[in-house]
Tab-separated table of C-alpha atoms in Angstrom:
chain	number	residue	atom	x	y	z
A	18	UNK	CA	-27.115	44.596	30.708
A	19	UNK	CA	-27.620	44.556	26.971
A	20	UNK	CA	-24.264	44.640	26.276
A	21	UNK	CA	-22.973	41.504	27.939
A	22	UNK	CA	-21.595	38.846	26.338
A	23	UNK	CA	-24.922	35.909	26.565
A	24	UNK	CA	-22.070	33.495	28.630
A	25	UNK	CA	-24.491	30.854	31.050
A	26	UNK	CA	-23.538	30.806	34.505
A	27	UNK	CA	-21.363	27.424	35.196
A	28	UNK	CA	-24.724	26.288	37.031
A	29	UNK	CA	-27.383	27.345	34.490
A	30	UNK	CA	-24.996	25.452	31.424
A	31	UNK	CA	-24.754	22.306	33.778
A	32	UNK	CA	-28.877	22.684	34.121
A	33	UNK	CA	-29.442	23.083	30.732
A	34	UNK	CA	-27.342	20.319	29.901
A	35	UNK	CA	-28.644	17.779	32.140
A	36	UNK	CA	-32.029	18.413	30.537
A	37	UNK	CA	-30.696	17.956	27.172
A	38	UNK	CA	-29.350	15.055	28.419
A	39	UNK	CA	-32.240	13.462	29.673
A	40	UNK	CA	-34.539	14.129	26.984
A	41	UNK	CA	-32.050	13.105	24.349
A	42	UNK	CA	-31.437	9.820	26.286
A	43	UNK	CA	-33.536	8.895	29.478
A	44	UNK	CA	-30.393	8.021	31.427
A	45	UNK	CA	-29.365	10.038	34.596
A	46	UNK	CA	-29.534	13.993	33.923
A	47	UNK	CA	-26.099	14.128	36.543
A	48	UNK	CA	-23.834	12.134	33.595
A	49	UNK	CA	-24.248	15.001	31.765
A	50	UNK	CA	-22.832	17.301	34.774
A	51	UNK	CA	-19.325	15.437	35.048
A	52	UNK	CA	-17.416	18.062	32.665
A	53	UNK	CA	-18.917	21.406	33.050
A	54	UNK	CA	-16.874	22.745	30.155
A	55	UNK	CA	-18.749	20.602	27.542
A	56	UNK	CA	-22.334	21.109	29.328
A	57	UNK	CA	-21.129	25.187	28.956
A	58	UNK	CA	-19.545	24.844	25.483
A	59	UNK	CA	-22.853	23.203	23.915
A	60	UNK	CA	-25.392	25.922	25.177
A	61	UNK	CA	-23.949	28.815	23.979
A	62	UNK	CA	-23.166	30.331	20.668
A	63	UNK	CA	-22.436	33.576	19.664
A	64	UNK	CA	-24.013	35.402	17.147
A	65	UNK	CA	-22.875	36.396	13.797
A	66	UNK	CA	-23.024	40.077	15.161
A	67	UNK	CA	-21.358	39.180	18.223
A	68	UNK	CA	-18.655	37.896	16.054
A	69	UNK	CA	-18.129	41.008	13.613
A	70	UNK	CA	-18.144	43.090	17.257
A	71	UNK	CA	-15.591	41.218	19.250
A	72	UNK	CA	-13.240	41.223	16.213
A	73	UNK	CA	-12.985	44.836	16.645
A	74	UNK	CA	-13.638	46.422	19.986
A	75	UNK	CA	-13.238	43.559	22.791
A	76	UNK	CA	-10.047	42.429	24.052
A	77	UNK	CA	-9.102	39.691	26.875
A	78	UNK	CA	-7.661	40.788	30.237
A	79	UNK	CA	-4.272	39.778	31.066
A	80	UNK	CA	-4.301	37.434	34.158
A	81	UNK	CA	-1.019	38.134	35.544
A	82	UNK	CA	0.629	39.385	38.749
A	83	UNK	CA	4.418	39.578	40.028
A	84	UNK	CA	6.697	36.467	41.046
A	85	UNK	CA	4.586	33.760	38.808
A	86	UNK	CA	6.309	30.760	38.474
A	87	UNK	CA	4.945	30.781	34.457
A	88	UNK	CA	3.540	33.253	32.376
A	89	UNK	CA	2.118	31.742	29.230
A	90	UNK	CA	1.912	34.133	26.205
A	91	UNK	CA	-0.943	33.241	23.314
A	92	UNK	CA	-0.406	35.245	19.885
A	93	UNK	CA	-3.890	36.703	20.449
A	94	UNK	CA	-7.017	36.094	21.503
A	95	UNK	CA	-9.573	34.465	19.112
A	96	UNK	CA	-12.926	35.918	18.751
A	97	UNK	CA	-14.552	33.745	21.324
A	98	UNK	CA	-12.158	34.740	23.657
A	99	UNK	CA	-12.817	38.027	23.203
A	100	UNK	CA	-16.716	37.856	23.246
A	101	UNK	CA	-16.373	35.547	26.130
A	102	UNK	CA	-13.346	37.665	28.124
A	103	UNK	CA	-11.753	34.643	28.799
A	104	UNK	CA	-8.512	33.034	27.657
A	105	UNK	CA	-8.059	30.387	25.252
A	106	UNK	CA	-11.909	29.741	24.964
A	107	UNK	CA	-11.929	28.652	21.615
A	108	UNK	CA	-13.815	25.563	21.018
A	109	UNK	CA	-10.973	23.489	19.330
A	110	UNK	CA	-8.271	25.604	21.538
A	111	UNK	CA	-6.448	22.580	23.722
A	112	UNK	CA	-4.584	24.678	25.955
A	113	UNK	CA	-6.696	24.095	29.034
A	114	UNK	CA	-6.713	20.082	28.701
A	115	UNK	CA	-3.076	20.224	27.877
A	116	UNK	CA	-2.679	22.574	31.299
A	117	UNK	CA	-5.315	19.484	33.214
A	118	UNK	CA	-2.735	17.125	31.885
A	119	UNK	CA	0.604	18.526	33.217
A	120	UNK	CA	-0.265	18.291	36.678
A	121	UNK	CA	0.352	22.409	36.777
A	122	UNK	CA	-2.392	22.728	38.547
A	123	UNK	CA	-4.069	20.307	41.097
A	124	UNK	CA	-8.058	20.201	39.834
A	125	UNK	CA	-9.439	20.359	36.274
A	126	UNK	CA	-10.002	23.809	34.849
A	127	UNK	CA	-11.549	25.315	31.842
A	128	UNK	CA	-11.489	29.231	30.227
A	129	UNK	CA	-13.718	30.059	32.870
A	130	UNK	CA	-11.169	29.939	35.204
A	131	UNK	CA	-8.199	31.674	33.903
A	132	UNK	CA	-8.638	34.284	36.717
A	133	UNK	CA	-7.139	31.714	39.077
A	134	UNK	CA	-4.242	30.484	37.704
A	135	UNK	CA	-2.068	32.972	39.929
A	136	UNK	CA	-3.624	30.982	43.049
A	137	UNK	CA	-1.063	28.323	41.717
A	138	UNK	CA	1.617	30.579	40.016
A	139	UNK	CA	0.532	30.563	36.662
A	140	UNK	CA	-0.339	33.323	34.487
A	141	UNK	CA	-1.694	34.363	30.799
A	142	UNK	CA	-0.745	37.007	28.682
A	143	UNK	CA	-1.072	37.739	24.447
A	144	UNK	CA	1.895	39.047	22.614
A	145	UNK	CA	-1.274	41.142	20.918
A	146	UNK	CA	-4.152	42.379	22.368
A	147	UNK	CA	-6.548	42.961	19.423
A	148	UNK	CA	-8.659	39.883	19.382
A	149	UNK	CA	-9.289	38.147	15.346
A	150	UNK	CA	-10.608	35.340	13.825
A	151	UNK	CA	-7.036	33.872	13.056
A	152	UNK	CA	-3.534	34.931	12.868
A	153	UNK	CA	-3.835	35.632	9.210
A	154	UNK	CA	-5.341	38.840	10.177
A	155	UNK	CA	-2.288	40.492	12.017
A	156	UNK	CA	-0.366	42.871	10.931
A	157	UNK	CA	3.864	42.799	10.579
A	158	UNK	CA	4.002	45.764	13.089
A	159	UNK	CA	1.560	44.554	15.810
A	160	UNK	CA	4.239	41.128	16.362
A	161	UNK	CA	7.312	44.010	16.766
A	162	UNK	CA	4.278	46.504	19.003
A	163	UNK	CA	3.396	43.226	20.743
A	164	UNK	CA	7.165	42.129	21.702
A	165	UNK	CA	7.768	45.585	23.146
A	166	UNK	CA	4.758	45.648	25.138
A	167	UNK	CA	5.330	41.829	26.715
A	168	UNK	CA	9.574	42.485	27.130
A	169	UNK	CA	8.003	45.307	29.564
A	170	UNK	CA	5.223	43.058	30.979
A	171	UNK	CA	8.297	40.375	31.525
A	172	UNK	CA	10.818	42.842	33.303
A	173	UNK	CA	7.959	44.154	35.253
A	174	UNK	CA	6.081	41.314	36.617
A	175	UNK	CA	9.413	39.022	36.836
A	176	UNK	CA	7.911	35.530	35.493
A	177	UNK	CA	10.586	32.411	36.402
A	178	UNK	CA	9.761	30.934	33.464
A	179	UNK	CA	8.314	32.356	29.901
A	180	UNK	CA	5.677	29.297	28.138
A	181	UNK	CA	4.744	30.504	24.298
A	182	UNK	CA	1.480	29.334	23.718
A	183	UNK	CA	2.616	27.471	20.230
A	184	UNK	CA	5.357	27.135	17.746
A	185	UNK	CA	3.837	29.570	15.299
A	186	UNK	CA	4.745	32.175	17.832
A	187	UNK	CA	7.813	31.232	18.666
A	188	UNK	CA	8.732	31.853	14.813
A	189	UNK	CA	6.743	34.971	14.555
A	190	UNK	CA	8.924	36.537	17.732
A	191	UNK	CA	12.209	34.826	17.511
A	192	UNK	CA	13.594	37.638	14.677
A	193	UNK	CA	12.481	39.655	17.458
A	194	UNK	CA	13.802	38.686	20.803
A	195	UNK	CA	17.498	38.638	19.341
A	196	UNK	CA	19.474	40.309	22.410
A	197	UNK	CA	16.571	40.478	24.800
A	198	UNK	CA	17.452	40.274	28.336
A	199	UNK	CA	17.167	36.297	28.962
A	200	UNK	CA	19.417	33.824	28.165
A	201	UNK	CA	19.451	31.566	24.841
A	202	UNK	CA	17.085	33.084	23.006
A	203	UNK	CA	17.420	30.861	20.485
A	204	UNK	CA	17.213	27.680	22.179
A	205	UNK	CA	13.406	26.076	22.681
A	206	UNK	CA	13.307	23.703	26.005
Protein backbone atom coordinates (compact mmCIF):
# COMPACT_ATOMS: atom_id res chain seq x y z
CA UNK A 1 0.00 0.00 0.00
CA UNK A 2 0.83 3.66 -0.33
CA UNK A 3 1.03 4.17 3.05
CA UNK A 4 3.79 1.80 4.10
CA UNK A 5 6.78 2.71 5.41
CA UNK A 6 9.46 2.05 1.93
CA UNK A 7 11.48 -0.64 4.55
CA UNK A 8 13.44 -3.43 1.89
CA UNK A 9 12.77 -6.86 2.67
CA UNK A 10 16.01 -8.39 4.63
CA UNK A 11 16.58 -10.23 1.14
CA UNK A 12 15.99 -7.37 -1.34
CA UNK A 13 18.60 -4.93 1.08
CA UNK A 14 21.17 -7.91 1.05
CA UNK A 15 20.56 -7.93 -3.06
CA UNK A 16 20.88 -4.51 -3.44
CA UNK A 17 23.84 -4.41 -1.45
CA UNK A 18 25.78 -7.06 -2.99
CA UNK A 19 25.38 -5.17 -6.26
CA UNK A 20 26.60 -2.06 -4.79
CA UNK A 21 29.22 -3.98 -3.66
CA UNK A 22 30.38 -5.38 -6.68
CA UNK A 23 30.22 -2.48 -8.82
CA UNK A 24 31.89 -0.27 -6.26
CA UNK A 25 34.70 -2.90 -5.91
CA UNK A 26 34.83 -6.09 -8.20
CA UNK A 27 35.38 -8.36 -5.21
CA UNK A 28 32.77 -11.07 -4.22
CA UNK A 29 29.05 -9.56 -4.16
CA UNK A 30 28.49 -12.28 -0.85
CA UNK A 31 31.17 -9.97 1.45
CA UNK A 32 28.75 -7.54 1.27
CA UNK A 33 25.91 -10.06 2.66
CA UNK A 34 27.82 -10.93 6.05
CA UNK A 35 25.85 -8.15 8.20
CA UNK A 36 22.44 -7.73 6.86
CA UNK A 37 21.85 -4.73 9.11
CA UNK A 38 24.43 -2.54 7.25
CA UNK A 39 23.40 -3.97 3.61
CA UNK A 40 19.55 -2.80 5.04
CA UNK A 41 20.71 0.43 6.77
CA UNK A 42 22.51 1.79 3.46
CA UNK A 43 19.48 1.29 1.01
CA UNK A 44 16.98 3.00 2.65
CA UNK A 45 16.25 6.50 3.67
CA UNK A 46 13.33 8.14 4.61
CA UNK A 47 12.04 11.07 3.25
CA UNK A 48 11.84 14.49 4.60
CA UNK A 49 7.95 13.96 4.58
CA UNK A 50 8.23 10.68 6.05
CA UNK A 51 10.06 12.37 8.78
CA UNK A 52 7.57 15.39 9.58
CA UNK A 53 4.75 12.28 9.50
CA UNK A 54 6.25 9.79 11.86
CA UNK A 55 7.00 12.62 14.35
CA UNK A 56 3.39 12.96 14.77
CA UNK A 57 1.09 10.08 14.04
CA UNK A 58 3.29 6.70 14.16
CA UNK A 59 4.25 5.05 17.23
CA UNK A 60 6.35 1.66 17.89
CA UNK A 61 4.61 -1.47 19.23
CA UNK A 62 5.55 -2.69 22.52
CA UNK A 63 7.16 -6.20 22.22
CA UNK A 64 6.31 -7.59 25.47
CA UNK A 65 4.47 -10.54 27.03
CA UNK A 66 4.15 -11.96 30.76
CA UNK A 67 7.06 -13.75 32.82
CA UNK A 68 10.10 -12.03 30.68
CA UNK A 69 13.17 -12.45 32.26
CA UNK A 70 13.96 -8.45 31.09
CA UNK A 71 11.95 -5.81 29.91
CA UNK A 72 14.05 -2.99 28.56
CA UNK A 73 12.36 0.49 28.62
CA UNK A 74 13.74 3.28 25.86
CA UNK A 75 12.55 7.02 26.67
CA UNK A 76 10.87 6.98 23.24
CA UNK A 77 11.11 6.00 20.04
CA UNK A 78 13.11 8.13 17.52
CA UNK A 79 11.64 8.99 14.26
CA UNK A 80 13.13 6.11 12.41
CA UNK A 81 11.75 3.91 14.74
CA UNK A 82 8.62 5.09 14.27
CA UNK A 83 8.62 5.24 10.37
CA UNK A 84 10.26 1.91 10.46
CA UNK A 85 7.88 0.25 13.50
CA UNK A 86 10.75 -1.15 14.90
CA UNK A 87 12.70 -0.57 18.10
CA UNK A 88 15.82 1.18 18.53
CA UNK A 89 16.35 1.55 14.67
CA UNK A 90 18.14 4.58 14.75
CA UNK A 91 21.21 4.61 12.73
CA UNK A 92 23.71 5.65 15.54
CA UNK A 93 21.28 3.79 18.24
CA UNK A 94 23.83 0.91 19.80
CA UNK A 95 21.37 -0.92 21.66
CA UNK A 96 21.19 -3.93 19.38
CA UNK A 97 25.17 -4.47 19.17
CA UNK A 98 25.36 -3.84 22.84
CA UNK A 99 22.34 -6.70 23.20
CA UNK A 100 24.84 -9.07 20.32
CA UNK A 101 27.53 -8.43 22.84
CA UNK A 102 26.01 -9.62 26.18
CA UNK A 103 25.45 -13.00 25.14
CA UNK A 104 21.44 -12.24 25.96
CA UNK A 105 20.63 -13.75 23.16
CA UNK A 106 22.37 -16.66 21.24
CA UNK A 107 22.59 -15.22 17.31
CA UNK A 108 23.15 -11.64 16.11
CA UNK A 109 20.07 -9.47 15.80
CA UNK A 110 19.19 -6.13 14.47
CA UNK A 111 15.73 -3.72 14.81
CA UNK A 112 14.25 -5.99 12.51
CA UNK A 113 13.97 -8.44 14.93
CA UNK A 114 12.68 -6.97 18.05
CA UNK A 115 9.51 -9.13 17.61
CA UNK A 116 11.56 -12.06 18.86
CA UNK A 117 13.18 -11.15 21.75
CA UNK A 118 10.36 -12.91 23.95
CA UNK A 119 11.56 -16.29 22.14
CA UNK A 120 14.54 -15.71 24.62
CA UNK A 121 12.82 -13.72 27.49
CA UNK A 122 13.52 -10.39 26.57
CA UNK A 123 11.26 -7.63 25.95
CA UNK A 124 10.99 -3.74 24.82
CA UNK A 125 8.91 -1.16 26.01
CA UNK A 126 9.10 3.15 25.92
CA UNK A 127 8.35 5.05 29.03
CA UNK A 128 6.54 7.33 26.06
CA UNK A 129 4.91 6.35 23.18
CA UNK A 130 4.88 9.48 20.96
CA UNK A 131 7.80 8.98 18.70
CA UNK A 132 10.35 12.58 18.17
CA UNK A 133 13.36 13.53 16.78
CA UNK A 134 15.11 13.76 20.30
CA UNK A 135 14.26 13.98 23.86
CA UNK A 136 14.35 17.71 23.77
CA UNK A 137 10.95 17.54 22.39
CA UNK A 138 9.07 15.93 25.43
CA UNK A 139 7.06 17.39 27.52
CA UNK A 140 7.38 17.47 31.76
CA UNK A 141 3.95 15.65 31.93
CA UNK A 142 4.44 12.88 29.30
CA UNK A 143 7.77 11.45 31.77
CA UNK A 144 5.00 11.50 34.97
CA UNK A 145 1.96 10.03 31.97
CA UNK A 146 4.74 7.68 30.83
CA UNK A 147 5.75 6.29 34.49
CA UNK A 148 2.09 5.59 35.20
CA UNK A 149 1.48 3.84 32.11
CA UNK A 150 4.88 1.45 32.41
CA UNK A 151 4.33 0.94 36.66
CA UNK A 152 0.98 -0.74 35.12
CA UNK A 153 2.76 -2.44 32.17
CA UNK A 154 5.38 -3.72 35.07
CA UNK A 155 2.69 -5.07 37.63
CA UNK A 156 0.87 -6.53 34.75
CA UNK A 157 3.27 -8.36 32.67
CA UNK A 158 5.59 -9.26 35.86
CA UNK A 159 9.23 -8.61 34.24
CA UNK A 160 12.18 -10.32 36.71
CA UNK A 161 14.23 -7.72 35.94
CA UNK A 162 13.55 -3.86 34.74
CA UNK A 163 16.81 -2.65 32.04
CA UNK A 164 16.43 1.41 31.35
CA UNK A 165 17.56 1.91 28.06
CA UNK A 166 20.18 4.85 29.26
CA UNK A 167 21.16 7.04 32.09
CA UNK A 168 19.26 10.03 30.82
CA UNK A 169 16.20 8.07 31.74
CA UNK A 170 17.07 6.88 34.71
CA UNK A 171 17.33 10.72 35.84
CA UNK A 172 14.27 11.75 34.03
CA UNK A 173 12.14 8.87 36.14
CA UNK A 174 13.99 8.53 39.34
CA UNK A 175 11.92 11.81 41.00
CA UNK A 176 9.30 9.60 39.86
CA UNK A 177 9.58 6.05 40.97
CA UNK A 178 10.09 7.26 44.73
CA UNK A 179 7.88 4.51 46.64
CA UNK A 180 7.07 2.38 43.64
CA UNK A 181 6.54 -1.16 44.34
CA UNK A 182 10.27 -2.61 43.82
CA UNK A 183 12.95 -2.49 45.98
CA UNK A 184 15.87 0.27 46.05
CA UNK A 185 14.70 2.52 43.85
CA UNK A 186 17.43 4.48 44.19
CA UNK A 187 20.15 2.16 43.74
CA UNK A 188 21.45 1.54 39.84
CA UNK A 189 23.04 -2.20 39.46
Amino acid sequence: PASSPRVPPPAAAMAAAATAAKNKSGDNPKDAMTKPARASAAVWRPTPAELAAAADTKTVRDVIDKGLDVLFVGINPGVRSAITGHHFAGYSNRFWKLLNDSALVPEPLTYLDDVRLPNWGLGITNLIARPSPGISDLRPAEYVAGWKVLDRKISRYRPRAVALVGVTLYRAILPLVDGAPFPSTKKVI
